[in-house]
Amino acid sequence: MNIIQTWKDENMPGIYKGLSDKVKFYNPNWNYMFFTDTDIDQFIQTKMPQHYSTFENFKQKIQQLDYFRYLAIYYYGGVYLDLDMNILDSLDDLYNTNPEFCKFPIELTNITDTIINRQNFTHLIGNYAFYAPPKHPFIKRIIDNIDAQRIHDDDIKIAQSENTDPPSQVYVYCTTGPVLVTQTYIDNSNLVELLIPTPINHNCFGNYGMHLSHGNWKA
C-alpha cells in the first residue's frame, strides 16, 4: 500500500524531513510517494484530467492541496499524511483490519458549528490523515461534494460569522477541508470507520500518531 505526502518542492524543511523519516521507519513495507507542487499538477493533468479545471479554479492554494489528497488516494489507495503528522507506530493495521473501510480521524469533539450541529452531530472529522483503498466510494463522494459545492454560500456565510478564524480560512474548511469532510460523513456514515484514540485526544490519527497542527497554509 501507499503513503502519500506533499511539499511545495524538494527542499523539505528539516523538521518535516525528520517526521517523514519516522513515517518511513515505522512503515518499511509501504510504498512512500512524495509529490511536489509540480508533481501534483502533472498528476492531475495526466491521471485525472477531468478534474483539472476544478483544480485550477480554486481561489486558494490549500484548496488545491486538499483536492489533490482526495484525488491521489482515490486513484492510488493508501494513506495520506500531512507532513506535520508525528507517526508513532506502524500503519499496517489500517490495511490488515477491515481494509475495505475508509478510515478518518476525529479531529475535535463537542464542536459548536451550526452546519454540523443542526444535523445532530458534534464532532469534526479531520483530513490531515486518512486511509482508503483505491476507488473507495466515500472518497469519490468527497470529490463530488467539492465539485458540486455541497455546502452552499449562505451556509458558509453563517459559518464565517460564527467562527473566530478569518473568513478566508472558514471558506476553506467548508469547501475542501474538514467541515466538507464532516458533511460528507454525515451523508455517508456507513462507508467510514472513525479512528478515536484511547484515551481520547484531539488532533490524533487513532493511536497511530498526532497531528502537530503547524498550519503552514494559514501563514
Short mmCIF file of C-alpha atoms in Angstrom, two decimals:
data_model
loop_
_atom_site.label_atom_id
_atom_site.label_comp_id
_atom_site.label_asym_id
_atom_site.label_seq_id
_atom_site.Cartn_x
_atom_site.Cartn_y
_atom_site.Cartn_z
CA MET A 1 0.00 0.00 0.00
CA ASN A 2 0.99 3.64 -0.45
CA ILE A 3 1.78 6.53 1.87
CA ILE A 4 1.33 9.92 0.20
CA GLN A 5 2.83 13.21 1.39
CA THR A 6 3.43 16.59 -0.25
CA TRP A 7 5.56 19.71 -0.04
CA LYS A 8 5.90 22.63 -2.45
CA ASP A 9 9.32 21.46 -3.70
CA GLU A 10 12.13 19.01 -2.95
CA ASN A 11 13.58 21.28 -0.24
CA MET A 12 11.57 19.98 2.69
CA PRO A 13 12.31 21.83 5.97
CA GLY A 14 14.37 19.84 8.46
CA ILE A 15 11.56 19.29 10.96
CA TYR A 16 9.36 17.75 8.26
CA LYS A 17 12.23 15.67 6.90
CA GLY A 18 12.57 14.19 10.37
CA LEU A 19 8.86 13.47 10.63
CA SER A 20 8.73 11.91 7.16
CA ASP A 21 11.74 9.76 8.05
CA LYS A 22 9.76 8.47 11.05
CA VAL A 23 6.90 7.57 8.74
CA LYS A 24 9.29 5.51 6.60
CA PHE A 25 11.00 3.95 9.64
CA TYR A 26 7.76 2.61 11.09
CA ASN A 27 6.42 1.52 7.68
CA PRO A 28 9.26 -0.09 5.71
CA ASN A 29 6.88 -2.28 3.70
CA TRP A 30 4.78 0.60 2.41
CA ASN A 31 5.40 2.42 -0.86
CA TYR A 32 6.28 6.02 0.03
CA MET A 33 5.10 8.58 -2.55
CA PHE A 34 6.19 12.22 -2.32
CA PHE A 35 4.65 14.94 -4.51
CA THR A 36 5.88 18.47 -5.13
CA ASP A 37 3.58 21.17 -6.48
CA THR A 38 4.84 20.36 -9.97
CA ASP A 39 4.18 16.65 -9.43
CA ILE A 40 0.66 17.42 -8.24
CA ASP A 41 -0.11 19.47 -11.33
CA GLN A 42 1.25 16.75 -13.61
CA PHE A 43 -0.63 14.00 -11.75
CA ILE A 44 -3.99 15.70 -12.17
CA GLN A 45 -3.35 16.64 -15.80
CA THR A 46 -2.27 13.12 -16.78
CA LYS A 47 -4.12 10.77 -14.41
CA MET A 48 -7.35 12.64 -13.63
CA PRO A 49 -7.67 15.36 -16.29
CA GLN A 50 -11.43 15.62 -15.85
CA HIS A 51 -10.71 17.33 -12.51
CA TYR A 52 -8.04 19.74 -13.71
CA SER A 53 -10.33 22.70 -14.39
CA THR A 54 -11.72 22.47 -10.86
CA PHE A 55 -8.18 22.25 -9.50
CA GLU A 56 -7.08 25.31 -11.48
CA ASN A 57 -10.05 27.43 -10.45
CA PHE A 58 -9.65 27.23 -6.68
CA LYS A 59 -9.12 30.60 -5.03
CA GLN A 60 -6.54 29.38 -2.51
CA LYS A 61 -3.61 27.01 -2.88
CA ILE A 62 -4.63 25.00 0.19
CA GLN A 63 -7.85 24.11 -1.62
CA GLN A 64 -5.75 22.65 -4.43
CA LEU A 65 -3.72 20.65 -1.92
CA ASP A 66 -6.87 19.38 -0.21
CA TYR A 67 -8.38 18.38 -3.53
CA PHE A 68 -5.21 16.60 -4.57
CA ARG A 69 -5.08 14.44 -1.45
CA TYR A 70 -8.56 13.06 -2.16
CA LEU A 71 -7.81 12.52 -5.86
CA ALA A 72 -4.50 10.79 -5.13
CA ILE A 73 -5.94 8.41 -2.55
CA TYR A 74 -8.90 7.68 -4.80
CA TYR A 75 -6.52 6.84 -7.65
CA TYR A 76 -3.73 5.01 -5.81
CA GLY A 77 -5.25 3.95 -2.49
CA GLY A 78 -3.33 4.06 0.76
CA VAL A 79 -2.74 6.63 3.48
CA TYR A 80 -2.47 10.38 3.10
CA LEU A 81 -0.49 12.17 5.84
CA ASP A 82 0.15 15.87 6.34
CA LEU A 83 3.87 16.50 6.78
CA ASP A 84 3.26 17.67 10.36
CA MET A 85 1.96 14.24 11.37
CA ASN A 86 4.07 12.68 14.13
CA ILE A 87 3.65 8.96 13.43
CA LEU A 88 4.39 6.74 16.43
CA ASP A 89 3.72 3.23 15.14
CA SER A 90 3.26 1.05 12.10
CA LEU A 91 0.21 1.78 9.96
CA ASP A 92 -0.15 -1.87 8.94
CA ASP A 93 -3.39 -2.42 10.86
CA LEU A 94 -5.13 0.18 8.72
CA TYR A 95 -4.77 -2.25 5.84
CA ASN A 96 -4.79 -5.55 7.75
CA THR A 97 -8.03 -4.87 9.65
CA ASN A 98 -11.15 -4.16 7.59
CA PRO A 99 -9.14 -2.88 4.62
CA GLU A 100 -12.31 -2.21 2.64
CA PHE A 101 -13.31 0.58 5.04
CA CYS A 102 -12.26 4.18 4.63
CA LYS A 103 -10.71 5.44 7.90
CA PHE A 104 -10.67 9.05 9.07
CA PRO A 105 -9.76 10.67 12.40
CA ILE A 106 -11.99 12.62 14.73
CA GLU A 107 -10.16 15.94 14.90
CA LEU A 108 -12.29 17.64 17.56
CA THR A 109 -15.24 16.67 19.77
CA ASN A 110 -18.14 18.76 21.02
CA ILE A 111 -17.69 21.44 18.40
CA THR A 112 -20.00 24.43 18.02
CA ASP A 113 -20.80 24.74 14.34
CA THR A 114 -24.29 25.42 13.01
CA ILE A 115 -23.75 23.46 9.79
CA ILE A 116 -22.78 20.34 11.75
CA ASN A 117 -24.82 20.72 14.94
CA ARG A 118 -28.17 21.19 13.21
CA GLN A 119 -27.71 17.65 11.87
CA ASN A 120 -27.30 16.27 15.40
CA PHE A 121 -23.56 15.74 15.03
CA THR A 122 -20.93 17.26 17.32
CA HIS A 123 -17.55 16.03 16.01
CA LEU A 124 -15.21 17.44 13.38
CA ILE A 125 -13.68 14.85 11.03
CA GLY A 126 -10.07 15.66 10.19
CA ASN A 127 -8.45 15.50 6.76
CA TYR A 128 -4.82 15.67 7.93
CA ALA A 129 -4.56 11.87 7.76
CA PHE A 130 -6.81 9.19 6.30
CA TYR A 131 -6.81 5.75 4.70
CA ALA A 132 -8.83 4.28 1.85
CA PRO A 133 -8.40 1.55 -0.74
CA PRO A 134 -8.40 2.67 -4.39
CA LYS A 135 -11.71 3.88 -5.85
CA HIS A 136 -13.41 3.97 -2.47
CA PRO A 137 -16.96 5.40 -2.75
CA PHE A 138 -16.55 7.71 0.26
CA ILE A 139 -13.53 9.42 -1.26
CA LYS A 140 -15.47 9.70 -4.52
CA ARG A 141 -18.29 11.41 -2.65
CA ILE A 142 -15.88 13.89 -1.08
CA ILE A 143 -14.61 14.72 -4.57
CA ASP A 144 -18.16 15.01 -5.91
CA ASN A 145 -19.17 17.24 -2.99
CA ILE A 146 -16.25 19.56 -3.70
CA ASP A 147 -17.15 19.68 -7.38
CA ALA A 148 -20.78 20.49 -6.58
CA GLN A 149 -20.01 22.73 -3.56
CA ARG A 150 -22.11 20.61 -1.20
CA ILE A 151 -22.05 23.35 1.45
CA HIS A 152 -23.67 26.38 -0.15
CA ASP A 153 -22.60 30.02 0.09
CA ASP A 154 -25.38 31.00 2.52
CA ASP A 155 -24.26 28.35 5.00
CA ILE A 156 -20.62 29.31 4.54
CA LYS A 157 -21.51 32.91 5.42
CA ILE A 158 -23.22 31.71 8.60
CA ALA A 159 -20.12 29.69 9.49
CA GLN A 160 -17.88 32.68 8.82
CA SER A 161 -19.99 34.87 11.10
CA GLU A 162 -19.80 32.36 13.96
CA ASN A 163 -16.16 31.26 13.71
CA THR A 164 -13.32 33.29 15.20
CA ASP A 165 -10.96 32.22 12.41
CA PRO A 166 -10.59 34.54 9.38
CA PRO A 167 -13.39 34.19 6.79
CA SER A 168 -10.91 33.01 4.14
CA GLN A 169 -9.93 30.07 6.35
CA VAL A 170 -13.53 29.17 7.17
CA TYR A 171 -14.22 29.19 3.43
CA VAL A 172 -11.54 26.51 3.01
CA TYR A 173 -12.93 24.42 5.88
CA CYS A 174 -16.34 24.40 4.19
CA THR A 175 -15.31 23.89 0.55
CA THR A 176 -12.42 21.38 0.67
CA GLY A 177 -11.46 20.96 4.33
CA PRO A 178 -12.72 19.26 7.49
CA VAL A 179 -16.23 20.74 7.55
CA LEU A 180 -16.78 19.47 4.00
CA VAL A 181 -15.42 16.05 5.00
CA THR A 182 -17.64 16.03 8.09
CA GLN A 183 -20.70 16.86 5.99
CA THR A 184 -19.80 14.02 3.63
CA TYR A 185 -19.50 11.69 6.62
CA ILE A 186 -22.92 12.72 7.93
CA ASP A 187 -24.36 11.90 4.50
CA ASN A 188 -22.47 8.58 4.19
CA SER A 189 -21.51 7.37 7.67
CA ASN A 190 -21.92 3.70 6.71
CA LEU A 191 -18.85 3.93 4.46
CA VAL A 192 -16.35 5.15 7.07
CA GLU A 193 -14.67 3.96 10.23
CA LEU A 194 -13.76 6.79 12.60
CA LEU A 195 -10.46 6.43 14.43
CA ILE A 196 -10.69 7.51 18.05
CA PRO A 197 -7.53 7.28 20.17
CA THR A 198 -7.59 5.68 23.62
CA PRO A 199 -7.61 7.71 25.77
CA ILE A 200 -9.42 10.18 23.55
CA ASN A 201 -7.27 13.10 22.44
CA HIS A 202 -7.83 15.77 19.84
CA ASN A 203 -5.83 16.03 16.60
CA CYS A 204 -4.78 12.38 16.58
CA PHE A 205 -4.96 9.65 13.94
CA GLY A 206 -6.30 6.90 16.15
CA ASN A 207 -3.33 5.63 18.16
CA TYR A 208 -1.01 5.82 15.15
CA GLY A 209 0.16 9.37 15.71
CA MET A 210 -0.66 13.01 16.34
CA HIS A 211 -1.23 15.98 14.09
CA LEU A 212 1.08 18.78 15.25
CA SER A 213 -1.19 21.41 13.64
CA HIS A 214 1.55 23.69 12.33
CA GLY A 215 -0.96 25.28 9.94
CA ASN A 216 1.60 26.48 7.39
CA TRP A 217 -1.18 27.23 4.90
CA LYS A 218 -2.60 29.86 7.26
CA ALA A 219 0.58 31.94 7.30
#
